[in-house]
Tab-separated table of C-alpha atoms and ligand atoms in Angstrom:
chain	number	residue	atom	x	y	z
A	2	UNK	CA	45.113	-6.898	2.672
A	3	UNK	CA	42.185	-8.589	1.056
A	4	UNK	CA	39.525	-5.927	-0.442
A	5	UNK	CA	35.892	-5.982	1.754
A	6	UNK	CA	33.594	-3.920	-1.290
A	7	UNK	CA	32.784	-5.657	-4.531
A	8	UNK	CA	33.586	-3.607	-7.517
A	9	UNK	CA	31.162	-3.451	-10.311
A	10	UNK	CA	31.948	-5.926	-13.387
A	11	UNK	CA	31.846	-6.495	-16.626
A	12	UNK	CA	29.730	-9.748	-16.616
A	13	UNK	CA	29.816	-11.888	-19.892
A	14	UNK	CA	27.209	-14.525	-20.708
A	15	UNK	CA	28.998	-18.440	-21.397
A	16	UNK	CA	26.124	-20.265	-23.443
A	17	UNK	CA	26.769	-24.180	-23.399
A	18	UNK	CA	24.859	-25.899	-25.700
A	19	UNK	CA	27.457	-28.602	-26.762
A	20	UNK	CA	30.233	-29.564	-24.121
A	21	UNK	CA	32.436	-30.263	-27.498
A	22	UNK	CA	31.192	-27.153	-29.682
A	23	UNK	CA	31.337	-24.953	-26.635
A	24	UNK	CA	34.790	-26.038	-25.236
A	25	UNK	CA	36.399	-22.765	-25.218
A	26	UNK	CA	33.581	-21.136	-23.061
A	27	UNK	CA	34.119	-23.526	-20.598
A	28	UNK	CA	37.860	-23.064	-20.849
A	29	UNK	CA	37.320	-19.317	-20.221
A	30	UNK	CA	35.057	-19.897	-17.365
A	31	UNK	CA	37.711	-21.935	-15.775
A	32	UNK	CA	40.615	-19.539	-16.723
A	33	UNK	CA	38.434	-17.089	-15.010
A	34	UNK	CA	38.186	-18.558	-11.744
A	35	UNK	CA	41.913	-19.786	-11.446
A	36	UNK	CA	42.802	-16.707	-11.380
A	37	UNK	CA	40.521	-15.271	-8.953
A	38	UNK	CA	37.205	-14.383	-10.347
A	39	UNK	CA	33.614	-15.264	-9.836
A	40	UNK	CA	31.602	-17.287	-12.331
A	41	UNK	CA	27.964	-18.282	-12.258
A	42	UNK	CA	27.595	-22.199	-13.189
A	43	UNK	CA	25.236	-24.802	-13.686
A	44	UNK	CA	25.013	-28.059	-11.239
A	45	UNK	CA	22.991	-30.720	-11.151
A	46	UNK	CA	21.339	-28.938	-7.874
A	47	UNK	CA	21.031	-25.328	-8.197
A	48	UNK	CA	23.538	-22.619	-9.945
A	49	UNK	CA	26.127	-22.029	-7.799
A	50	UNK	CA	28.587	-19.396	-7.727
A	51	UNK	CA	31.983	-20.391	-8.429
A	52	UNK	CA	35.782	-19.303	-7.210
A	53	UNK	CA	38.752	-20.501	-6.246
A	54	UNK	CA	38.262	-21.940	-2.825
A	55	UNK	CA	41.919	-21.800	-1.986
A	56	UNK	CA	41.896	-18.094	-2.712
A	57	UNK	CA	40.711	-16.162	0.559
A	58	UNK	CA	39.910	-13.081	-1.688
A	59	UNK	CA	38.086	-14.412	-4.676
A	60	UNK	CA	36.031	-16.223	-1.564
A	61	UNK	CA	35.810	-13.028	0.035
A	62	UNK	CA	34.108	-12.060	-3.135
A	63	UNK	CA	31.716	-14.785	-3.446
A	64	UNK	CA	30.171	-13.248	0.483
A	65	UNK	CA	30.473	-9.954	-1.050
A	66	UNK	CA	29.132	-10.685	-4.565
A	67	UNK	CA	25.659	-12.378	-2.573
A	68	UNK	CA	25.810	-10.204	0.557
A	69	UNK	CA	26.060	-13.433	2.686
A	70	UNK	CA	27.163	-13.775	6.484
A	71	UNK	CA	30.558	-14.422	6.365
A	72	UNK	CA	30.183	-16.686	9.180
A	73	UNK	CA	28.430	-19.179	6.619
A	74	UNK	CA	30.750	-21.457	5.051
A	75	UNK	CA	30.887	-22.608	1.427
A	76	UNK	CA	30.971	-25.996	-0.318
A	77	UNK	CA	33.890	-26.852	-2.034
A	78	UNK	CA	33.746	-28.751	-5.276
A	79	UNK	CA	36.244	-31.343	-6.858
A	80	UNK	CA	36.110	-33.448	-9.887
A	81	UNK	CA	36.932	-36.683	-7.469
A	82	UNK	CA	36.598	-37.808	-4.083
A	83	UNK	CA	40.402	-39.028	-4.358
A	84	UNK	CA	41.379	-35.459	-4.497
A	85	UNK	CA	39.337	-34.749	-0.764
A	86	UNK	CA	42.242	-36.302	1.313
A	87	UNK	CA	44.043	-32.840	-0.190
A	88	UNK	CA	41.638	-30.928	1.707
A	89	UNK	CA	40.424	-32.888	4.971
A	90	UNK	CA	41.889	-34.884	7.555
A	91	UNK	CA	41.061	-37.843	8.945
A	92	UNK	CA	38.931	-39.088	6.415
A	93	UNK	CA	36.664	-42.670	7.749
A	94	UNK	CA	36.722	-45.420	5.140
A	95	UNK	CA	32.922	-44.861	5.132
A	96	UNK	CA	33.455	-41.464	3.002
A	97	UNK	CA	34.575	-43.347	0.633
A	98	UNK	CA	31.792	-45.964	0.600
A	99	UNK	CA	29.378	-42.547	0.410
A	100	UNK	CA	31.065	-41.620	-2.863
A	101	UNK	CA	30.606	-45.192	-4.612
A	102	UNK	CA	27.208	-45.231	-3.927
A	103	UNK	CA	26.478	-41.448	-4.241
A	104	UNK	CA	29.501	-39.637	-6.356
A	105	UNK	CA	29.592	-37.533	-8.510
A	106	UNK	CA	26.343	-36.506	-7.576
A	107	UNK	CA	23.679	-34.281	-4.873
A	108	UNK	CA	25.450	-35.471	-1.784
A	109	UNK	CA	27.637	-33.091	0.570
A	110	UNK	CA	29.788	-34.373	3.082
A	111	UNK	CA	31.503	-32.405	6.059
A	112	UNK	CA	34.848	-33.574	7.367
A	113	UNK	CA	37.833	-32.147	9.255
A	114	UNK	CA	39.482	-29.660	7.192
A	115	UNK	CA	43.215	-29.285	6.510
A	116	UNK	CA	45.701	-26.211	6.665
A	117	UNK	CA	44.943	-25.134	3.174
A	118	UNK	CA	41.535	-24.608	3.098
A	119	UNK	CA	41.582	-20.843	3.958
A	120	UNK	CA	39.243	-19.695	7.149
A	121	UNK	CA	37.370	-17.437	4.716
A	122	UNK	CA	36.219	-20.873	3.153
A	123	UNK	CA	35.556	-22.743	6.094
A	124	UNK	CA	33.434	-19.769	8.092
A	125	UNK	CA	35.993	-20.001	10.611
A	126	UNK	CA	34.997	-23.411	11.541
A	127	UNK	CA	37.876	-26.297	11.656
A	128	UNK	CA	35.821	-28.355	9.193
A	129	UNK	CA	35.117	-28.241	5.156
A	130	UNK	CA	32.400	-29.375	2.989
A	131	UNK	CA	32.777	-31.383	-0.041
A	132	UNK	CA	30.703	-32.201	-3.008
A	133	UNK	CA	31.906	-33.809	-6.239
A	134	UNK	CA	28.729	-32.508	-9.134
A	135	UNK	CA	27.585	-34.738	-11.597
A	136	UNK	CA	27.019	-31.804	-14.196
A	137	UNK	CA	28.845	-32.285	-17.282
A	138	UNK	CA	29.500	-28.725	-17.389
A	139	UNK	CA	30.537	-27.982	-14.044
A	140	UNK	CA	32.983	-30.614	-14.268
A	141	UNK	CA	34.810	-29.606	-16.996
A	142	UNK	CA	34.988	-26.223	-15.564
A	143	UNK	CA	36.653	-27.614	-12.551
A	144	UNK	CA	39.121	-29.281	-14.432
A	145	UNK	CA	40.094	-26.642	-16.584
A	146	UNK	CA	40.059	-24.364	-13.156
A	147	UNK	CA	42.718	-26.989	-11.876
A	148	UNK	CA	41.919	-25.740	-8.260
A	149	UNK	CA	38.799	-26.688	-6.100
A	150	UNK	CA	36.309	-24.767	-6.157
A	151	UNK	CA	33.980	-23.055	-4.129
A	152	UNK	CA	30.477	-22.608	-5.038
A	153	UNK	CA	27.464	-21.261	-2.939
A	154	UNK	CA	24.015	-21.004	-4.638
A	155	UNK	CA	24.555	-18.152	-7.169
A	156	UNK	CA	21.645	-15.955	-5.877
A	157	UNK	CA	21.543	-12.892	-3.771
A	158	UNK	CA	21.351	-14.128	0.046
A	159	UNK	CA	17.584	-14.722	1.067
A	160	UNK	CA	16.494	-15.061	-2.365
A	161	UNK	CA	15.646	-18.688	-3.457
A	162	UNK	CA	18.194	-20.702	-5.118
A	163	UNK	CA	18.607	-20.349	-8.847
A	164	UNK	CA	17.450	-22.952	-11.228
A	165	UNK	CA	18.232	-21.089	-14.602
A	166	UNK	CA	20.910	-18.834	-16.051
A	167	UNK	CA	18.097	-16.074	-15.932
A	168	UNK	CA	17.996	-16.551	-12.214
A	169	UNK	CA	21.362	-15.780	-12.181
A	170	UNK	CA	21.226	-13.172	-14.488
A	171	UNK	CA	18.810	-11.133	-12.167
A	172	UNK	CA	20.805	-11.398	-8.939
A	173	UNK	CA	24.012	-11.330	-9.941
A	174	UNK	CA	24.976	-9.441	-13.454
A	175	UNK	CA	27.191	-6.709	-12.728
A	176	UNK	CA	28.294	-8.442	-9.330
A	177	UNK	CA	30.088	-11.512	-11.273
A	178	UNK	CA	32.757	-11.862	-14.321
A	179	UNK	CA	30.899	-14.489	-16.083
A	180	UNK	CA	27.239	-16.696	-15.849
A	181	UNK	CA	27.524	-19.784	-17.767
A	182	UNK	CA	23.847	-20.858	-19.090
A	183	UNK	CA	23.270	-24.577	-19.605
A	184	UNK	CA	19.605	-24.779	-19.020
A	185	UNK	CA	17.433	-25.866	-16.438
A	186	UNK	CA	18.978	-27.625	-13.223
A	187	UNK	CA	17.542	-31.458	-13.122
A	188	UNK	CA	17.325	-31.844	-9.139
A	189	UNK	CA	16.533	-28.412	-8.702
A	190	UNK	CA	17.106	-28.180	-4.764
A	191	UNK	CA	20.612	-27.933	-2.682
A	192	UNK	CA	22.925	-31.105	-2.123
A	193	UNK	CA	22.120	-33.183	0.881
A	194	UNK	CA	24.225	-32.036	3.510
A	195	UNK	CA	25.295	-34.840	6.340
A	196	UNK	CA	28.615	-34.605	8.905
A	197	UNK	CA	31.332	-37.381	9.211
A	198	UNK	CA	32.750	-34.896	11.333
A	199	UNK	CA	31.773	-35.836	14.879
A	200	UNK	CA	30.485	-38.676	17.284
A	201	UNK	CA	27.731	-39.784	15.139
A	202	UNK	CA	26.970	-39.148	10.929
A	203	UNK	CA	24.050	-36.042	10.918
A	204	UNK	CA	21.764	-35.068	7.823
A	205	UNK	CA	21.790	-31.161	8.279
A	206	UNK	CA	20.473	-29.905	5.280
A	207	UNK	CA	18.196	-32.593	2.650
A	208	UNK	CA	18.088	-33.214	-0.726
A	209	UNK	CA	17.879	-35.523	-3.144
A	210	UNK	CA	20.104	-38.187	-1.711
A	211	UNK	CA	17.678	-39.101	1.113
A	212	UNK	CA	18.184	-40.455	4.930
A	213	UNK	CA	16.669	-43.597	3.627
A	214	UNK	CA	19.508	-44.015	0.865
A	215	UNK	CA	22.289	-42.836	3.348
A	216	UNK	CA	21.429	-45.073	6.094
A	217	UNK	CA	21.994	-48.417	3.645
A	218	UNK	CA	25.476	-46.937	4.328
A	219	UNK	CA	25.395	-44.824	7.708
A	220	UNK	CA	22.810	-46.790	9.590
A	221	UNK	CA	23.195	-44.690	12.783
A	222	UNK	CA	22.750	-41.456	10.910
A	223	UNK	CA	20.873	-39.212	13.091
A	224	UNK	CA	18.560	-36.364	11.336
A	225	UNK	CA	19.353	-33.313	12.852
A	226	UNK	CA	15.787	-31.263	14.169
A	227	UNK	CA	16.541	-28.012	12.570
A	228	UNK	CA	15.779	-30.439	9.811
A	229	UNK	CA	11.930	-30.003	10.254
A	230	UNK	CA	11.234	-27.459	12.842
A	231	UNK	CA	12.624	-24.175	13.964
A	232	UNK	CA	15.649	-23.432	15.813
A	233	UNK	CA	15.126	-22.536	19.067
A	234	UNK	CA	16.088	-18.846	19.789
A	235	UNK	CA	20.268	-19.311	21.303
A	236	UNK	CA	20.069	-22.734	19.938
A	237	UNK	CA	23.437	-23.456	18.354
A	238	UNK	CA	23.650	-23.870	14.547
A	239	UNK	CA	25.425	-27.565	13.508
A	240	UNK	CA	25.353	-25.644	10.019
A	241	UNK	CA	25.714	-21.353	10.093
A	242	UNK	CA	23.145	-21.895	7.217
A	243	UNK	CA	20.387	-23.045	9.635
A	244	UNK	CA	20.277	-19.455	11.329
A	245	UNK	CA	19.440	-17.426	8.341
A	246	UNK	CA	16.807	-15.967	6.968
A	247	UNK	CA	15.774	-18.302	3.410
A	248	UNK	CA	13.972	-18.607	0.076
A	249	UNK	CA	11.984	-15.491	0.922
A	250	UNK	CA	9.459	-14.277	-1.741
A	251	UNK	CA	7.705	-11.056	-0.804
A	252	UNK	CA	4.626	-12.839	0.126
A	253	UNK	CA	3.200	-14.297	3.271
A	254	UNK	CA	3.041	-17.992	2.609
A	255	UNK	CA	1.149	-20.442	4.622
A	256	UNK	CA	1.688	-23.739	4.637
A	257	UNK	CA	-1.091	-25.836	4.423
A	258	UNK	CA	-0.366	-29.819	5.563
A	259	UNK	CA	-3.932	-31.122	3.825
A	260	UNK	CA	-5.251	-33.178	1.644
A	261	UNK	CA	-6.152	-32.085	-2.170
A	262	UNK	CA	-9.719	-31.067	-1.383
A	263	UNK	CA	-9.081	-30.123	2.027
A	264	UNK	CA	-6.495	-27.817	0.707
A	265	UNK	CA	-8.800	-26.841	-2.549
A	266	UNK	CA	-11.858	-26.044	0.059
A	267	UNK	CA	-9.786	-24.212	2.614
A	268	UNK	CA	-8.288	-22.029	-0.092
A	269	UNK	CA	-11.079	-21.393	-1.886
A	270	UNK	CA	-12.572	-19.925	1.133
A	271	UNK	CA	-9.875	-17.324	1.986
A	272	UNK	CA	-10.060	-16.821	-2.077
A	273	UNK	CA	-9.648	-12.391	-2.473
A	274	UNK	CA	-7.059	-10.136	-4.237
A	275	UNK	CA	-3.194	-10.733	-4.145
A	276	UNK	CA	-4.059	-14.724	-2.777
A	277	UNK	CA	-2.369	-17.333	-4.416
A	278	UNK	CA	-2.035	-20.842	-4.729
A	279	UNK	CA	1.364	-23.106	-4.890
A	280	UNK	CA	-0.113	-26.529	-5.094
A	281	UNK	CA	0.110	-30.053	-6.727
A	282	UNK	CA	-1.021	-30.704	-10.544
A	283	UNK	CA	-4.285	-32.926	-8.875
A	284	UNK	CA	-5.481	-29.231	-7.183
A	285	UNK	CA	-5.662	-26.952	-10.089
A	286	UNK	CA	-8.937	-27.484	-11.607
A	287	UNK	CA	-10.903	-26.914	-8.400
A	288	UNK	CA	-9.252	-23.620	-7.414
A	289	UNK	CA	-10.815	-20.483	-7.572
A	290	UNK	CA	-7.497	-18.195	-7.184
A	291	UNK	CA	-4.597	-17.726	-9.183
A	292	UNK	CA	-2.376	-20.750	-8.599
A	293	UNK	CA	0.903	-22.124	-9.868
A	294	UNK	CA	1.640	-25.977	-10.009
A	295	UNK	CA	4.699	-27.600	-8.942
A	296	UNK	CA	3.592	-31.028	-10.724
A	297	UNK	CA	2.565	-34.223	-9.852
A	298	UNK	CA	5.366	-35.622	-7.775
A	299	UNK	CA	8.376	-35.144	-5.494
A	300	UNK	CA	11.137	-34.757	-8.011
A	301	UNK	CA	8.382	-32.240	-10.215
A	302	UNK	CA	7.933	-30.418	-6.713
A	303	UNK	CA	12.021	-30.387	-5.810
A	304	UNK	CA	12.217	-29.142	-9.541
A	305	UNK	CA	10.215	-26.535	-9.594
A	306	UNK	CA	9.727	-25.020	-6.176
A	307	UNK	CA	12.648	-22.216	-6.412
A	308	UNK	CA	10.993	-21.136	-9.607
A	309	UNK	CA	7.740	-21.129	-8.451
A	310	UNK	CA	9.073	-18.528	-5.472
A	311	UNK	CA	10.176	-16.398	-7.738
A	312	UNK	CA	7.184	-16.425	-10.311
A	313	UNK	CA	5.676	-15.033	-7.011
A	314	UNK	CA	6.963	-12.074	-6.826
A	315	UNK	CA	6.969	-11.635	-10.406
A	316	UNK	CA	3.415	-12.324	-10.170
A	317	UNK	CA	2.533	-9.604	-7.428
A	318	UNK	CA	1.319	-12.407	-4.902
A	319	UNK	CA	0.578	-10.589	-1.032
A	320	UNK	CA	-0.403	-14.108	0.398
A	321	UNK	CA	0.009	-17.545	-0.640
A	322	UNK	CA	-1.508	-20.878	0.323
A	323	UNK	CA	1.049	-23.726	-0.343
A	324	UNK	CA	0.005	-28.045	-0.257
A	325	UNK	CA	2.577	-29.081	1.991
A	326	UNK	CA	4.315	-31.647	0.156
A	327	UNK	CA	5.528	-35.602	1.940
A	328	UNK	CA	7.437	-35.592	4.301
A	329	UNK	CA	9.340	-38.979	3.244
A	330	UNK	CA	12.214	-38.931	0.366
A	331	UNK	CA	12.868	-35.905	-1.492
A	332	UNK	CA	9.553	-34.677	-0.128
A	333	UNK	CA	11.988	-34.011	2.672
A	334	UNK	CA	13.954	-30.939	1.217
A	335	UNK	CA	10.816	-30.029	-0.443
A	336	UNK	CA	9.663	-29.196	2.976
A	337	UNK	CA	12.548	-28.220	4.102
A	338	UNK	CA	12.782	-25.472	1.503
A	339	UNK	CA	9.151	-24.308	1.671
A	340	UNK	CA	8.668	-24.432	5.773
A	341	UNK	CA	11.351	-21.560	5.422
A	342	UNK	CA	10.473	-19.801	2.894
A	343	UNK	CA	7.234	-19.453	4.994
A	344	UNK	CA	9.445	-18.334	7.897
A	345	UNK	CA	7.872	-22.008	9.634
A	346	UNK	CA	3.914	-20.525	9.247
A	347	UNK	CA	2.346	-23.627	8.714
A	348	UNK	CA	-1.770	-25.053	9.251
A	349	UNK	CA	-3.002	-28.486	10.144
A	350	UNK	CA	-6.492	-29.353	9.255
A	351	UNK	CA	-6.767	-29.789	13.360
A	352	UNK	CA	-5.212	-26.146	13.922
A	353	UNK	CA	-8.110	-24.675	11.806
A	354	UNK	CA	-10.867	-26.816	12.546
A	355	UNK	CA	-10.495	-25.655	16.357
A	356	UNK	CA	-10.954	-22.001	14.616
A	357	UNK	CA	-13.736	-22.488	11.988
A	358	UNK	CA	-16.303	-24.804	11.604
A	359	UNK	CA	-14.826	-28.123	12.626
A	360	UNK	CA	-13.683	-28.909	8.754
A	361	UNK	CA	-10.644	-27.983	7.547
B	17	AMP	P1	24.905	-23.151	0.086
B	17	AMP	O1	26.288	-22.659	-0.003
B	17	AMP	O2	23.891	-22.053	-0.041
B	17	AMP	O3	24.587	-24.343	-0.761
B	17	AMP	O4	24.803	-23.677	1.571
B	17	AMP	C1	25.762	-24.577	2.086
B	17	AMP	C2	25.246	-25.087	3.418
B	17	AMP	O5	26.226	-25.990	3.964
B	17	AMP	C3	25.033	-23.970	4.406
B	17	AMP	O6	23.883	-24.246	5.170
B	17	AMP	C4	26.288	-24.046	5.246
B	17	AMP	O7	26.069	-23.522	6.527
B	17	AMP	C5	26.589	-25.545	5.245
B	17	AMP	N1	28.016	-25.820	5.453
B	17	AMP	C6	29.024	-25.606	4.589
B	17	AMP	N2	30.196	-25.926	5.162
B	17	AMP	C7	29.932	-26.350	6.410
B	17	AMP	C8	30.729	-26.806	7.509
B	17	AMP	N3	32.046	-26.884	7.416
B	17	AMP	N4	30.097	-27.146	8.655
B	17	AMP	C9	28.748	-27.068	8.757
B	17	AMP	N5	27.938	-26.635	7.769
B	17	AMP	C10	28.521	-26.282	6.607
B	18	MG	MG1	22.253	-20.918	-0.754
């Protein structure tokens, strides 16, 4: 009978500063989660938050530890894509052309799943997700794990994804056995998610492998719309994640598709207490409200944006005005991110011109 409450633990604190040095941390951490508990670890993506995948009550945990809709299924993580035809079925040779190009790395990839993958992995669906990480550290703590393991971000559900240990360390102490710290996550957003699983290859969720990259391999991959805009309400989900509720900081955030001084203007006008600014590094010296920079480019932006949300809070912000980022390459899951984290509230210079004064 698997257990459905989380009992408090004793978390410890793995610090990785040299994969060598540091060896028997990352032999613990992988001891830990063969045999059933839940560790905290850094990917090249996000921190995720680790367990045996073949184990339906460590996974049970993992919903527990997060308070996540079981319904929502987890990624499972191997050292190599030889090891997925263990865990799906009818694998196309085109998986395998995915994984040359884009393994170990930010890419997930949904295929028919076998018997073994337990339902409390797979969100009851007949299908599995698989990502081999290019993180040093989380692949040596899959290999001394010896199983596959599953791995959700490592933050309470809603909350945005964690990019540090410390991010970690807020959500989860207490609710884990162990949070490995290996600094800052490089990508900084969620693995690309796309599905080999039906008629035609779908990008569900992006990231840092974009649809431009994957179609020099999947040329008919179609983008799915919950990609950009709002599921309808009854709309099925392709992915249980698109349904829920995301990257929510306390504030209201609006965002604002503009250019730098349209955006600077615009928010300089609806300047008063508790407003703040998420914007590009070009933006900062012309604002007149508290603001925090995500950079200059895409991969600063994909880098920093979970941070940023939760420097928010920290912050006190009541409303924020964000520069909608590109739409093109990893600008992609930096909208993605943001439009939800704004619950899809987002201005076009045309929507407030009809409002105000004709300019944006
Ligand atoms: P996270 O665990 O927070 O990185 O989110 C994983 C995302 O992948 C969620 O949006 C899941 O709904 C999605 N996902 C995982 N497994 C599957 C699957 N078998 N079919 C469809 N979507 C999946
Ligand atoms: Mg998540």
């Amino acid at each position: 009978m698997k257990s459905q409450t989380l009992q408090r633990k004793e978390t410890v604190l793995l610090k990785i500063q040299d994969l060598q040095q540091d060896r028997h941390c990352l032999q613990q951490a992988g001891e830990i989660i063969r045999a059933g508990g839940l560790v905290a670890l850094p990917t090249e993506t996000v921190y995720g938050l680790g367990a045996n995948a073949l184990d339906p009550q460590a996974v049970t945990n993992i919903f527990l530890a997060k308070g996540r809709p079981q319904d929502n299924p987890l990624i499972i993580h191997l050292e190599d894509a030889s090891q997925a035809q263990q865990y799906a079925r009818d694998i196309p040779d085109v998986y395998y052309e995915l994984c040359r190009r884009f393994s170990p790395g930010p890419l997930t990839v949904i295929l028919p799943k076998k018997e073994i993958i337990p339902k409390e992995t797979s969100g009851g669906l007949d299908t599995v997700a698989i990502r081999i990480p290019k993180h040093p550290v989380a692949r040596e703590i899959i290999r001394f794990s010896g199983v596959p393991v599953a791995a959700p971000s490592a933050n309470l559900s809603g909350s945005p994804s964690p990019t540090t240990a410390s991010h970690c360390i807020h959500d989860l102490w207490g609710r884990v056995d162990a949070i490995v710290d290996a600094g800052e996550c490089s990508v900084g957003l969620e693995s690309t998610v796309i599905s080999l699983a039906g008629e035609r290859p779908i990008l569900l969720r992006p990231g840092a492998v974009t649809p431009q990259m994957l179609r020099e391999v999947l040329p008919d991959l179609l983008v799915h719309h919950a990609v950009t805009d709002k599921l309808e309400a009854g709309e099925r989900a392709d992915s249980p994640g698109m349904k829920y509720k995301h990257y929510a900081p306390q504030a209201q955030i609006t965002v604002l598709d503009a250019d730098s001084k349209e955006f600077v203007e615009y928010v300089n006008r609806h300047a008063h207490e508790g407003v703040f600014a998420l914007c590009f590094e070009e933006d900062v010296l012309g604002l007149k409200v508290p603001c925090l920079s995500l950079g200059k480019d895409e991969i600063d932006q994909a880098r920093n944006l979970f941070a940023a949300l939760r420097e928010l809070d920290n912050r006190g912000a009541k409303e924020v005005y964000a520069r909608c980022p590109s739409k093109e390459g990893v600008g992609l899951a930096v909208y993605n991110r943001l439009i939800r984290a704004a619950a899809y509230h987002e201005l076009s210079p045309q929507d407030t011109g009809k409002k105000e004064d004709g300019r944006f």
